[in-house]
Structure formats: structure tokens, C-alpha cells
Tab-separated table of C-alpha atoms in Angstrom:
chain	number	residue	atom	x	y	z
A	61	MET	CA	59.909	119.985	36.214
A	62	LEU	CA	60.905	120.028	32.726
A	63	PRO	CA	61.719	116.919	30.944
A	64	ASP	CA	65.121	116.340	29.783
A	65	LEU	CA	65.908	117.335	26.227
A	66	SER	CA	66.867	113.788	25.334
A	67	VAL	CA	63.290	112.644	25.981
A	68	VAL	CA	62.058	115.160	23.429
A	69	TRP	CA	64.597	113.844	20.929
A	70	VAL	CA	63.497	110.278	21.592
A	71	ILE	CA	59.845	111.235	21.111
A	72	PHE	CA	60.785	113.135	17.928
A	73	PHE	CA	62.711	110.143	16.533
A	74	VAL	CA	59.927	107.730	17.470
A	75	LEU	CA	57.437	109.929	15.601
A	76	VAL	CA	59.769	110.231	12.606
A	77	LEU	CA	60.387	106.466	12.688
A	78	THR	CA	56.632	105.846	12.905
A	79	VAL	CA	55.951	108.067	9.874
A	80	LEU	CA	58.829	106.482	7.935
A	81	LEU	CA	57.721	102.931	8.798
A	82	ASP	CA	54.133	103.769	7.900
A	83	ARG	CA	55.012	105.253	4.495
A	84	LEU	CA	57.898	103.022	3.546
A	85	LEU	CA	56.862	99.649	5.019
A	86	PHE	CA	53.271	99.363	6.206
A	87	LYS	CA	51.433	101.156	3.348
A	88	PRO	CA	53.308	99.285	0.557
A	89	LEU	CA	52.844	96.034	2.461
A	90	GLN	CA	49.101	96.678	2.841
A	91	ARG	CA	48.875	97.628	-0.855
A	92	VAL	CA	50.552	94.326	-1.857
A	93	MET	CA	48.254	92.384	0.471
A	94	ARG	CA	45.161	94.082	-1.040
A	95	GLN	CA	46.411	93.321	-4.541
A	96	ARG	CA	46.974	89.689	-3.610
A	97	GLU	CA	43.521	89.456	-2.047
A	98	GLU	CA	42.036	90.986	-5.213
A	99	ALA	CA	44.015	88.556	-7.392
A	100	VAL	CA	42.831	85.609	-5.260
A	101	ARG	CA	39.229	86.841	-5.409
A	102	SER	CA	39.341	87.281	-9.191
A	103	ALA	CA	40.989	83.862	-9.583
A	104	ARG	CA	38.228	82.291	-7.486
A	105	GLU	CA	35.543	84.035	-9.541
A	106	LEU	CA	37.217	82.875	-12.735
A	107	ALA	CA	37.482	79.319	-11.374
A	108	GLU	CA	33.829	79.338	-10.302
A	109	ARG	CA	32.770	80.713	-13.704
A	110	SER	CA	34.885	78.076	-15.469
A	111	ALA	CA	33.458	75.318	-13.276
A	112	SER	CA	29.944	76.556	-13.989
A	113	GLU	CA	30.634	76.609	-17.738
A	114	ALA	CA	32.160	73.131	-17.513
A	115	ARG	CA	29.060	71.822	-15.707
A	116	ALA	CA	26.833	73.426	-18.333
A	117	ALA	CA	28.947	71.943	-21.139
A	118	ALA	CA	28.859	68.513	-19.472
A	119	ALA	CA	25.078	68.728	-19.082
A	120	GLU	CA	24.714	69.768	-22.720
A	121	PHE	CA	27.025	66.936	-23.803
A	122	GLU	CA	25.016	64.454	-21.754
A	123	GLN	CA	21.780	65.769	-23.232
A	124	LYS	CA	23.101	65.529	-26.786
A	125	THR	CA	24.524	62.063	-26.113
A	126	THR	CA	21.179	60.901	-24.732
A	127	ALA	CA	19.349	62.367	-27.718
A	128	ALA	CA	21.809	60.731	-30.129
A	129	ARG	CA	21.401	57.380	-28.367
A	130	ALA	CA	17.628	57.683	-28.549
A	131	GLU	CA	17.861	58.518	-32.258
A	132	ILE	CA	20.176	55.564	-32.895
A	133	TYR	CA	17.868	53.212	-30.983
A	134	ARG	CA	14.889	54.566	-32.957
A	135	GLN	CA	16.724	54.050	-36.256
A	136	MET	CA	17.807	50.548	-35.207
A	137	ASP	CA	14.199	49.736	-34.295
A	138	GLU	CA	12.990	51.047	-37.671
A	139	MET	CA	15.655	49.035	-39.469
A	140	ARG	CA	14.732	45.921	-37.475
A	141	ARG	CA	11.047	46.377	-38.289
A	142	ALA	CA	11.831	46.984	-41.962
A	143	ALA	CA	14.051	43.884	-42.013
A	144	LEU	CA	11.319	41.806	-40.361
A	145	ALA	CA	8.750	43.092	-42.858
A	146	GLU	CA	11.106	42.358	-45.756
A	147	ARG	CA	11.815	38.915	-44.305
A	148	ALA	CA	8.079	38.203	-44.021
A	149	GLU	CA	7.569	39.406	-47.601
A	150	ILE	CA	10.438	37.262	-48.909
A	151	LEU	CA	9.157	34.289	-46.916
A	152	ALA	CA	5.635	34.728	-48.307
A	153	ARG	CA	6.948	35.155	-51.852
A	154	THR	CA	9.191	32.096	-51.496
A	155	ARG	CA	6.334	30.089	-50.027
A	156	ALA	CA	4.068	31.094	-52.917
A	157	GLU	CA	6.770	30.191	-55.439
A	158	ALA	CA	7.336	26.839	-53.718
A	159	GLU	CA	3.604	26.116	-53.680
A	160	ALA	CA	3.368	27.070	-57.359
A	161	GLU	CA	6.290	24.794	-58.198
A	162	ILE	CA	4.753	21.972	-56.143
A	163	ALA	CA	1.443	22.466	-57.956
A	164	ALA	CA	3.210	22.545	-61.340
A	165	ALA	CA	5.215	19.436	-60.425
A	166	GLY	CA	2.004	17.727	-59.300
A	167	ALA	CA	0.327	18.629	-62.569
A	168	ARG	CA	3.332	17.370	-64.565
A	169	LEU	CA	3.370	14.188	-62.501
A	170	GLN	CA	-0.356	13.723	-63.081
A	171	ALA	CA	0.098	14.277	-66.828
A	172	ASP	CA	3.103	11.933	-66.921
A	173	ALA	CA	1.143	9.296	-65.001
A	174	GLU	CA	-1.811	9.675	-67.353
A	175	ASP	CA	0.492	9.443	-70.378
A	176	ALA	CA	2.180	6.356	-68.909
A	177	ARG	CA	-1.251	4.769	-68.290
A	178	ARG	CA	-2.276	5.395	-71.862
A	179	ARG	CA	0.948	3.947	-73.194
A	180	LEU	CA	0.649	0.940	-70.877
A	181	GLU	CA	-2.937	0.379	-71.997
A	182	ALA	CA	-1.872	0.677	-75.639
A	183	ASP	CA	1.069	-1.638	-75.040
A	184	ALA	CA	-1.171	-4.058	-73.115
A	185	GLU	CA	-3.674	-4.119	-75.957
A	186	ALA	CA	-0.915	-4.613	-78.502
A	187	LEU	CA	0.650	-7.410	-76.413
A	188	GLY	CA	-2.761	-8.964	-75.798
A	189	ALA	CA	-3.517	-8.892	-79.508
A	190	GLU	CA	-0.119	-10.360	-80.343
A	191	ALA	CA	-0.506	-13.036	-77.654
A	192	ALA	CA	-3.992	-13.914	-78.965
A	193	GLU	CA	-2.638	-14.031	-82.485
A	194	ARG	CA	0.110	-16.428	-81.512
A	195	ILE	CA	-2.180	-18.571	-79.479
A	196	LEU	CA	-4.936	-18.658	-82.052
A	197	GLY	CA	-2.648	-18.559	-84.968
A	198	ARG	CA	-4.753	-15.947	-86.615
A	199	ARG	CA	-5.611	-12.412	-86.077
A	200	ALA	CA	-8.285	-11.783	-83.439
A	201	SER	CA	-10.922	-9.289	-84.292
């Protein structure tokens, strides 16, 4: 039993259609899919690399920020200590000046009081002599 010739033609056309579909549809479609997969893979690698660089940059920024803060705090502490030392020096100098002025004022006051005492004694003697002269009517010796 020989198959009918139409079966052979159908088989021939199916084979031709298979070859045509493979070359014209499936292979280009697979090539496009591979290219897309490659593009997705390279995009992911690029994104991962960028994310890694961003994390490294953020860590470096944080480190530099922390170091800058520490430096600023150290400088502020130095400035505060210098200001406190200067304040203590100014306070001591002012206190010494005030004590010197108080001592000088005390000495002037003592001298003025002594001068006033001498003048009062001289005035008292002169008044006493004048009073004795008036009372006695002559000069007392």
C-alpha cells in the first residue's frame, strides 16, 4: 500500500513550513529575546554597580561629615578653653587693678585724714591761743 501522493505533498509542505518558520520567525525571535535578556542583565549589573558606588560615596560622605563635626567640636572646645583662660586672666588683672586702686585710695584717704588732723590741730591751737588772748586780754605764752 502506497500512500497517496497528496500525503507526500502535505509532508513536504509541513517540512518547508517548518524550515521557513524556524528561519524567518523562531530564530529572529530567539535572537531578540537573547538580546533583551543581555540588555536586562547588563542594566542590572550597571544598577548594582551604581548602587554600590552610591553606598560607598554615602559612607565616605558620612565619614567626612563625622570627621568635620569632630574637628569643629575640637575647635569649639579649644576656643572655649582659650576664652575661659582669657576671661580668668582679665578677671585677675582687673582684680589686681581694683585692689591697687583701693590701696591707693586708702593711702590718699589716710594722707588726707592726716593732713586734716594737722590742720585741725593747728587751727585748734590758733583758736585756743586767740580765745586765751581774748579772755586774758594779753598774749599767752
